[in-house]
Amino acid sequence: MIADLAFKNVFVHTEHGMVKAGVAVKAGKIIAIANDEYLPEAKEVIDGKGQHLLPGGVDPHVHFRDPSKNERETFMTGSMAAAAGGVTTVCEHPISMPPPYSPELLKRRIEIADRQSLVDFAFFGAAGADKLAEIPKVAQESIIAFKTFFHEPPEGRDKEFTGLTMANDAKIFEGFQAVAKTGKILAIHAENNDIISSLIKKLRAQSKVSGINHAESRPPVSEIESVAKVLCLAEATGARVQLCHISTGEAAELVKQAKSRGQEVYLETCPHYLLLNEQALEKFGPYAKCNPPLRKQVIVDELWKYVQDGTVDLIGSDHGPFLTEEKETGYKDIFIAPAGFPGIDLRLPLMLTAVKQGKLTLERVIELISTNPAKIYGLYPQKGAIRIGADADFVLVDLEKEFVVDRKKGYSKSSDIARVYDGWTLTGLPMMTTVRGKIVMKDGIVSEENEAWGQLVSPKI
Ligand SMILES: [Zn+2]
């Protein structure tokens, strides 16, 4: 048998550890992992030159937004940024116009992704207390989980949040009951709306509307209280829950305790809550605005402990594209600017740099950015690991290569707002990305030729 593609002379990172070996691929699947001399003949052979072959990234948290707001990003441009960063499956969150709270709206989004995405993709469904009847219907579709927000739609963004929010405790309780019945995971943006709106009002009354005031308006307690509520209501309703982008060690501690009681709960954080602190809000103003906000360094240090001890399950980019004009509004009033910034292309290099700095192991990074998301969303073993029979999704990385982040080279349509890491020197560069055996990125170059190569991936559970 002749394979389609083989990587030789690489360090292969399997679930059982690292081996100096090669892999062979046929019809998009991994068919052999063996010493180079025992690999089958292949039509195309890549000499990995002693670099490291990792399972392709599964990004559990991206916002490509299409349909609508295409000026910010499309599945084409977003997936090109994904390929550049070694991400081979994107998990798209439901902020869209309108969000996918019905089977029809979900299918519409899947069709768009299917026509454009270079990498494989999976979708979250929207779970809103105002669309409860739709929840069981959406659960029957190809979604990996539901997502909801505990706040009213942000100012000026009502259409993007229809059917996606649970605005008060009674609605949250009803919403949890509805999702629990479906057996799907409910992912939650957990921040206390009442505390935040009241603080924003007070800060505005004192004309405190600059970057750092964003952090003041959403203090740690607004996350911690909300996480406690999620855990309590999830226990009462039997909902399987995921806490998105957790920014504080105290919230992570609550999740750790819940896990130790046997509760099914998953915890996600993002590179920016580990590698930046609130000083970035002073330096970059609205360009460093995200929700929850960046925290003080002491809180960042605390959060790291939960990455290291295994409490954190997922590291997502929370890739949030916006226009420069939209971000600039925040210089007049930080509370008007949209929250979020791009980051799908840097998730892996940022975490590899943390490995280089001795903050965590490469094995742990692979779990956090590939294997765990695939397992939690039911995409494993098709995704998330280099093993026989799995999809041939790889990222070849040069762990020693230093490079300087240059936002102008980014593939995201919103690269201009990617200011927070611009100019950083990182160690660990993705050299090549393959999706089901097709090379979608080589030496940093992503070709538009592979538009629409990406496929929908659905949970196996
Ligand atoms: Zn998000």
Coordinates of C-alpha atoms and ligand atoms in Angstrom, one line a residue:
M1 CA 0.0 0.0 0.0
I2 CA 1.2 3.5 -0.8
A3 CA 0.4 6.2 1.7
D4 CA -0.5 9.7 0.6
L5 CA 1.7 11.6 3.0
A6 CA 4.4 10.8 5.5
F7 CA 6.3 12.8 8.1
K8 CA 9.8 11.5 8.9
N9 CA 12.5 12.5 11.3
V10 CA 10.2 14.0 13.8
F11 CA 9.4 13.7 17.5
V12 CA 5.8 12.5 17.5
H13 CA 3.7 13.4 20.6
T14 CA 1.3 10.5 21.2
E15 CA -0.9 10.0 24.1
H16 CA 1.7 7.7 25.5
G17 CA 4.5 10.1 25.3
M18 CA 7.0 11.4 22.8
V19 CA 8.7 9.1 20.3
K20 CA 11.4 9.7 17.7
A21 CA 9.5 8.3 14.7
G22 CA 7.4 9.1 11.7
V23 CA 3.7 8.9 10.7
A24 CA 2.0 7.9 7.5
V25 CA -1.4 9.1 6.3
K26 CA -3.9 7.6 3.9
A27 CA -7.2 9.1 2.9
G28 CA -6.9 11.7 5.7
K29 CA -6.4 9.2 8.5
I30 CA -3.2 8.2 10.4
I31 CA -2.4 4.7 9.3
A32 CA 1.1 4.2 10.8
I33 CA 3.3 5.5 13.6
A34 CA 6.7 3.8 13.3
N35 CA 10.4 4.2 13.0
D36 CA 11.1 5.9 9.7
E37 CA 12.4 2.8 8.0
Y38 CA 9.2 0.8 8.8
L39 CA 6.8 3.4 7.4
P40 CA 5.0 2.5 4.2
E41 CA 6.1 4.2 1.0
A42 CA 4.3 7.6 0.5
K43 CA 3.6 9.9 -2.4
E44 CA 4.8 12.9 -0.4
V45 CA 7.4 12.7 2.3
I46 CA 8.2 15.5 4.6
D47 CA 11.5 15.6 6.4
G48 CA 10.6 17.1 9.7
K49 CA 14.3 17.8 10.5
G50 CA 14.0 16.8 14.1
Q51 CA 11.1 19.1 14.9
H52 CA 8.0 18.2 17.0
L53 CA 4.8 16.8 15.6
L54 CA 1.8 17.6 17.8
P55 CA -1.9 16.8 17.3
G56 CA -3.6 19.7 15.6
G57 CA -5.1 22.3 17.9
V58 CA -8.8 22.2 18.8
D59 CA -9.7 25.7 19.8
P60 CA -12.7 25.5 22.2
H61 CA -13.6 29.2 21.9
V62 CA -13.7 31.2 18.8
H63 CA -16.0 33.9 17.4
F64 CA -15.9 34.1 13.6
R65 CA -19.5 35.6 13.8
D66 CA -20.6 35.0 10.2
P67 CA -23.4 35.6 9.1
S68 CA -23.3 39.3 9.4
K69 CA -20.5 41.4 10.8
N70 CA -18.4 40.0 8.0
E71 CA -16.3 43.2 8.1
R72 CA -14.8 41.8 11.3
E73 CA -14.1 38.3 10.2
T74 CA -15.3 35.5 8.0
F75 CA -14.9 31.7 8.3
M76 CA -12.3 32.1 5.5
T77 CA -10.1 34.6 7.2
G78 CA -10.6 33.3 10.7
S79 CA -9.8 29.7 9.6
M80 CA -6.7 31.0 7.8
A81 CA -5.6 32.5 11.1
A82 CA -6.4 29.2 12.7
A83 CA -4.2 27.3 10.2
A84 CA -1.4 29.7 10.8
G85 CA -1.5 29.0 14.5
G86 CA -1.7 25.2 14.2
V87 CA -5.4 25.0 14.9
T88 CA -7.1 22.3 12.9
T89 CA -10.6 22.3 14.5
V90 CA -12.4 25.5 15.6
C91 CA -15.3 25.4 18.0
E92 CA -17.5 28.4 17.0
H93 CA -19.4 30.2 19.8
P94 CA -22.9 31.4 19.1
I95 CA -22.6 35.2 19.0
S96 CA -23.9 36.0 15.5
M97 CA -26.8 37.8 13.9
P98 CA -28.9 36.2 14.9
P99 CA -27.3 33.6 17.2
P100 CA -28.1 29.9 16.3
Y101 CA -31.0 29.4 18.8
S102 CA -33.0 27.3 16.2
P103 CA -32.1 24.4 13.9
E104 CA -32.6 26.7 10.9
L105 CA -30.2 29.4 12.1
L106 CA -27.6 26.7 13.1
K107 CA -27.8 25.1 9.6
R108 CA -27.3 28.5 8.0
R109 CA -24.1 29.0 9.9
I110 CA -22.9 25.5 9.2
E111 CA -23.4 26.1 5.4
I112 CA -21.4 29.3 5.5
A113 CA -18.5 27.6 7.4
D114 CA -18.7 24.6 4.9
R115 CA -18.2 27.0 1.9
Q116 CA -15.3 28.8 3.5
S117 CA -13.4 27.2 6.3
L118 CA -9.9 25.8 5.6
V119 CA -10.0 23.9 8.9
D120 CA -12.5 21.6 10.5
F121 CA -15.2 23.2 12.6
A122 CA -17.8 22.5 15.2
F123 CA -20.6 24.6 16.6
F124 CA -22.1 25.7 19.9
G125 CA -25.8 26.2 20.0
A126 CA -27.4 29.2 21.6
A127 CA -29.3 28.7 24.8
G128 CA -31.5 31.6 25.8
A129 CA -34.2 31.8 28.4
D130 CA -36.4 33.7 25.8
K131 CA -36.2 30.7 23.4
L132 CA -36.6 27.8 25.8
A133 CA -38.8 25.8 23.4
E134 CA -36.0 25.7 20.8
I135 CA -33.4 24.2 23.1
P136 CA -34.5 20.5 22.7
K137 CA -34.7 21.0 18.9
V138 CA -31.2 22.5 18.6
A139 CA -29.9 19.7 20.8
Q140 CA -30.9 17.2 18.1
E141 CA -28.6 19.0 15.6
S142 CA -24.8 18.7 15.2
I143 CA -23.7 20.8 18.1
I144 CA -20.9 20.1 20.6
A145 CA -22.6 22.1 23.5
F146 CA -24.8 25.0 24.3
K147 CA -23.6 28.4 25.4
T148 CA -25.3 31.1 27.4
F149 CA -24.6 34.5 29.0
F150 CA -25.7 35.8 32.4
H151 CA -26.3 39.3 31.4
E152 CA -28.4 41.4 29.2
P153 CA -27.2 42.1 25.6
P154 CA -24.3 44.6 25.8
E155 CA -25.1 48.1 24.7
G156 CA -25.8 48.4 21.0
R157 CA -25.4 44.6 20.4
D158 CA -29.0 43.4 21.0
K159 CA -29.3 41.6 17.7
E160 CA -26.1 39.6 18.3
F161 CA -27.4 38.3 21.6
T162 CA -31.0 37.3 20.8
G163 CA -31.8 33.8 22.3
L164 CA -28.4 33.7 23.9
T165 CA -28.9 35.2 27.4
M166 CA -30.4 34.3 30.8
A167 CA -30.8 37.7 32.4
N168 CA -31.9 36.9 36.0
D169 CA -31.8 34.0 38.4
A170 CA -35.3 32.7 37.6
K171 CA -34.4 32.6 33.9
I172 CA -31.1 30.9 34.6
F173 CA -32.8 28.2 36.7
E174 CA -35.3 27.6 33.8
G175 CA -32.6 27.6 31.2
F176 CA -30.4 25.1 33.2
Q177 CA -33.4 22.8 33.5
A178 CA -34.0 22.9 29.8
V179 CA -30.4 22.2 28.8
A180 CA -30.0 19.5 31.5
K181 CA -32.8 17.6 29.9
T182 CA -30.9 17.4 26.6
G183 CA -27.8 15.9 28.2
K184 CA -25.6 18.5 26.4
I185 CA -22.9 20.5 28.1
L186 CA -23.9 24.1 28.8
A187 CA -21.0 26.5 28.5
I188 CA -21.4 29.7 30.4
H189 CA -20.0 33.2 30.4
A190 CA -20.2 33.6 34.1
E191 CA -20.2 37.2 35.3
N192 CA -22.8 38.9 37.7
N193 CA -24.7 41.4 35.6
D194 CA -26.2 43.3 38.5
I195 CA -22.8 44.0 40.2
I196 CA -21.3 45.1 36.9
S197 CA -24.1 47.4 35.7
S198 CA -24.3 49.1 39.0
L199 CA -20.5 49.7 39.1
I200 CA -20.4 50.9 35.5
K201 CA -23.1 53.5 36.4
K202 CA -21.1 54.7 39.4
L203 CA -17.8 54.9 37.5
R204 CA -19.5 56.8 34.7
A205 CA -21.0 59.3 37.1
Q206 CA -17.5 60.0 38.3
S207 CA -16.2 60.2 34.7
K208 CA -14.0 57.2 35.3
V209 CA -14.2 55.8 31.8
S210 CA -10.6 54.9 30.9
G211 CA -9.1 51.5 30.3
I212 CA -8.3 50.6 33.9
N213 CA -11.9 51.4 34.9
H214 CA -13.0 48.5 32.9
A215 CA -11.2 46.2 35.3
E216 CA -12.8 48.1 38.3
S217 CA -16.3 47.6 36.8
R218 CA -16.0 43.8 36.8
P219 CA -14.1 42.9 40.0
P220 CA -13.2 39.3 40.8
V221 CA -16.3 38.9 42.9
S222 CA -18.5 39.4 39.9
E223 CA -16.9 36.2 38.4
I224 CA -16.6 34.3 41.7
E225 CA -20.3 34.8 42.7
S226 CA -21.4 33.8 39.2
V227 CA -19.3 30.6 39.2
A228 CA -20.7 29.7 42.6
K229 CA -24.2 30.1 41.2
V230 CA -23.4 28.0 38.2
L231 CA -22.1 25.2 40.4
C232 CA -25.1 25.4 42.7
L233 CA -27.7 25.4 39.9
A234 CA -25.9 22.8 37.9
E235 CA -25.9 20.5 40.9
A236 CA -29.6 21.1 41.5
T237 CA -30.7 20.6 37.9
G238 CA -28.2 18.0 36.8
A239 CA -26.8 20.2 34.0
R240 CA -23.3 19.4 32.8
V241 CA -21.5 22.7 32.7
Q242 CA -18.4 24.4 31.4
L243 CA -17.1 27.7 32.8
C244 CA -15.7 29.8 29.9
H245 CA -12.6 32.0 30.2
I246 CA -12.2 31.9 33.9
S247 CA -9.9 34.7 35.1
T248 CA -9.4 34.2 38.8
G249 CA -7.8 31.5 41.0
E250 CA -10.7 31.9 43.5
A251 CA -13.3 30.8 40.9
A252 CA -11.0 28.0 39.8
E253 CA -10.8 26.9 43.5
L254 CA -14.6 26.6 43.6
V255 CA -14.5 24.4 40.4
K256 CA -11.8 22.3 41.9
Q257 CA -13.9 21.6 45.0
A258 CA -16.9 20.8 42.9
K259 CA -14.9 18.4 40.8
S260 CA -13.6 16.7 44.0
R261 CA -17.3 16.3 45.0
G262 CA -17.8 14.4 41.8
Q263 CA -19.7 17.2 39.9
E264 CA -19.3 17.2 36.1
V265 CA -17.8 20.6 35.4
Y266 CA -15.2 21.8 32.9
L267 CA -13.0 24.8 33.3
E268 CA -11.6 27.0 30.5
T269 CA -9.1 29.8 30.7
C270 CA -7.3 31.8 27.9
P271 CA -3.7 32.7 27.3
H272 CA -4.4 36.4 28.1
Y273 CA -5.5 35.6 31.7
L274 CA -2.2 33.9 32.2
L275 CA 0.2 36.1 30.3
L276 CA -1.2 39.6 30.7
N277 CA -2.4 41.7 33.6
E278 CA -4.5 44.8 34.1
Q279 CA -1.6 47.0 33.2
A280 CA -2.3 46.2 29.6
L281 CA -5.6 48.1 30.0
E282 CA -3.6 51.2 30.9
K283 CA -1.2 50.7 28.0
F284 CA -3.6 49.6 25.3
G285 CA -7.0 50.9 26.5
P286 CA -9.9 49.4 24.5
Y287 CA -7.5 47.1 22.7
A288 CA -6.9 45.2 25.9
K289 CA -10.6 45.2 26.8
C290 CA -12.1 41.7 27.2
N291 CA -14.7 40.1 29.5
P292 CA -13.9 39.2 32.1
P293 CA -11.2 41.8 32.3
L294 CA -7.5 41.3 32.7
R295 CA -6.6 41.0 36.4
K296 CA -3.9 42.1 38.8
Q297 CA -0.7 40.1 38.6
V298 CA -1.3 38.5 42.0
I299 CA -4.5 37.0 40.6
V300 CA -2.8 35.9 37.5
D301 CA -0.2 34.1 39.6
E302 CA -2.9 32.4 41.6
L303 CA -4.7 31.2 38.4
W304 CA -1.5 29.6 37.1
K305 CA -1.6 27.1 40.1
Y306 CA -4.9 25.7 38.7
V307 CA -3.4 25.3 35.2
Q308 CA -0.5 23.4 36.8
D309 CA -2.6 21.2 39.2
G310 CA -4.9 19.9 36.5
T311 CA -8.1 21.9 37.5
V312 CA -8.1 23.9 34.2
D313 CA -9.3 21.6 31.4
L314 CA -9.2 23.9 28.4
I315 CA -7.3 26.8 27.0
G316 CA -9.3 28.7 24.4
S317 CA -8.3 31.7 22.4
D318 CA -11.6 33.5 22.8
H319 CA -10.7 34.9 19.4
G320 CA -12.8 38.1 19.2
P321 CA -12.5 40.1 16.0
F322 CA -13.6 43.7 15.9
L323 CA -13.0 46.7 13.7
T324 CA -10.4 49.3 14.7
E325 CA -13.2 52.0 14.6
E326 CA -15.2 49.9 17.0
K327 CA -12.3 49.6 19.5
E328 CA -11.4 53.3 19.1
T329 CA -14.7 54.3 20.6
G330 CA -13.4 53.1 23.9
Y331 CA -11.0 56.0 24.2
K332 CA -13.9 58.3 24.8
D333 CA -15.7 55.8 27.1
I334 CA -14.2 52.3 27.7
F335 CA -17.6 50.9 28.5
I336 CA -18.8 51.5 24.9
A337 CA -15.9 49.6 23.2
P338 CA -16.6 45.9 22.4
A339 CA -14.8 43.3 24.5
G340 CA -12.4 40.9 23.0
F341 CA -9.4 40.6 20.6
P342 CA -8.1 38.1 18.1
G343 CA -5.7 35.4 19.3
I344 CA -6.3 32.1 17.5
D345 CA -3.0 32.3 15.7
L346 CA -1.0 32.9 18.9
R347 CA -2.6 30.5 21.3
L348 CA 0.0 27.7 20.6
P349 CA 3.1 29.9 20.3
L350 CA 2.2 31.7 23.6
M351 CA 1.7 28.4 25.4
L352 CA 4.9 27.0 23.9
T353 CA 6.7 30.1 25.2
A354 CA 5.3 29.3 28.6
V355 CA 6.7 25.8 28.3
K356 CA 10.1 27.3 27.4
Q357 CA 9.9 29.4 30.6
G358 CA 9.2 26.3 32.6
K359 CA 5.7 27.2 33.6
L360 CA 4.1 23.9 32.4
T361 CA 5.1 20.9 30.3
L362 CA 4.5 20.4 26.6
E363 CA 2.4 17.3 27.4
R364 CA 0.1 19.5 29.6
V365 CA -0.2 22.1 26.8
I366 CA -1.2 19.4 24.3
E367 CA -4.0 18.3 26.7
L368 CA -5.2 21.8 27.3
I369 CA -5.3 22.9 23.6
S370 CA -6.1 19.7 21.8
T371 CA -6.9 16.4 23.6
N372 CA -9.1 17.7 26.4
P373 CA -11.4 19.9 24.1
A374 CA -11.8 16.9 21.7
K375 CA -12.7 14.6 24.6
I376 CA -15.0 17.0 26.4
Y377 CA -17.0 17.7 23.3
G378 CA -17.1 14.1 22.1
L379 CA -14.8 14.6 19.1
Y380 CA -12.1 12.2 20.4
P381 CA -10.6 10.0 19.1
Q382 CA -11.2 11.4 15.6
K383 CA -9.6 14.6 16.9
G384 CA -7.2 15.5 19.7
A385 CA -4.6 12.8 19.5
I386 CA -2.0 11.3 17.2
R387 CA -3.1 7.7 17.1
I388 CA -3.9 5.1 14.4
G389 CA -7.2 5.8 12.8
A390 CA -7.5 9.4 13.9
D391 CA -7.8 12.3 11.5
A392 CA -4.3 13.3 10.2
D393 CA -4.5 16.7 11.9
F394 CA -1.0 17.8 12.8
V395 CA 1.0 20.8 13.7
L396 CA 4.8 20.6 13.2
V397 CA 6.5 23.0 15.6
D398 CA 10.0 24.3 16.0
L399 CA 10.3 24.5 19.7
E400 CA 13.5 26.5 19.7
K401 CA 12.6 29.1 17.0
E402 CA 12.3 32.6 18.3
F403 CA 10.1 35.1 16.4
V404 CA 8.7 38.5 17.0
V405 CA 4.9 38.9 16.8
D406 CA 3.9 41.3 14.0
R407 CA 0.2 41.9 13.8
K408 CA 0.5 43.1 10.2
K409 CA 1.3 39.5 9.2
G410 CA -1.9 38.1 10.8
Y411 CA -4.5 36.5 8.6
S412 CA -7.5 37.6 10.7
K413 CA -9.5 40.4 9.2
S414 CA -9.2 42.1 12.5
S415 CA -5.4 41.8 12.9
D416 CA -5.1 45.5 13.3
I417 CA -6.7 45.4 16.8
A418 CA -4.4 42.6 17.9
R419 CA -2.2 44.9 19.9
V420 CA -1.6 43.2 23.2
Y421 CA 1.1 40.8 22.1
D422 CA 2.4 42.9 19.2
G423 CA 6.2 43.0 19.3
W424 CA 6.6 40.2 21.8
T425 CA 9.4 37.7 21.2
L426 CA 8.0 34.2 21.5
T427 CA 9.8 30.8 21.4
G428 CA 8.1 28.0 19.5
L429 CA 6.9 28.5 16.0
P430 CA 4.2 26.4 14.1
M431 CA 6.0 25.4 10.8
M432 CA 3.3 23.3 9.1
T433 CA -0.4 22.5 9.7
T434 CA -2.3 19.6 8.1
V435 CA -6.0 19.0 8.3
R436 CA -7.0 15.4 7.4
G437 CA -3.7 15.0 5.6
K438 CA -3.9 18.2 3.6
I439 CA -1.2 20.8 4.2
V440 CA -3.0 24.1 4.9
M441 CA 0.0 26.0 6.3
K442 CA 3.6 25.8 5.4
D443 CA 6.4 28.1 6.7
G444 CA 3.8 30.5 8.0
I445 CA 2.0 30.8 4.6
V446 CA -1.6 29.9 4.4
S447 CA -3.0 29.6 0.9
E448 CA -6.6 30.6 0.0
E449 CA -6.5 27.6 -2.4
N450 CA -7.7 25.4 0.5
E451 CA -10.9 27.4 1.1
A452 CA -13.8 25.0 2.0
W453 CA -11.5 22.1 2.8
G454 CA -12.8 22.2 6.4
Q455 CA -15.7 19.9 7.4
L456 CA -18.2 19.9 10.2
V457 CA -17.2 17.6 13.0
S458 CA -20.0 16.2 15.2
P459 CA -19.8 14.7 18.6
K460 CA -19.7 10.9 18.8
I461 CA -21.6 10.8 22.1
Ligands
ZN1 ZN -16.1 34.4 23.8

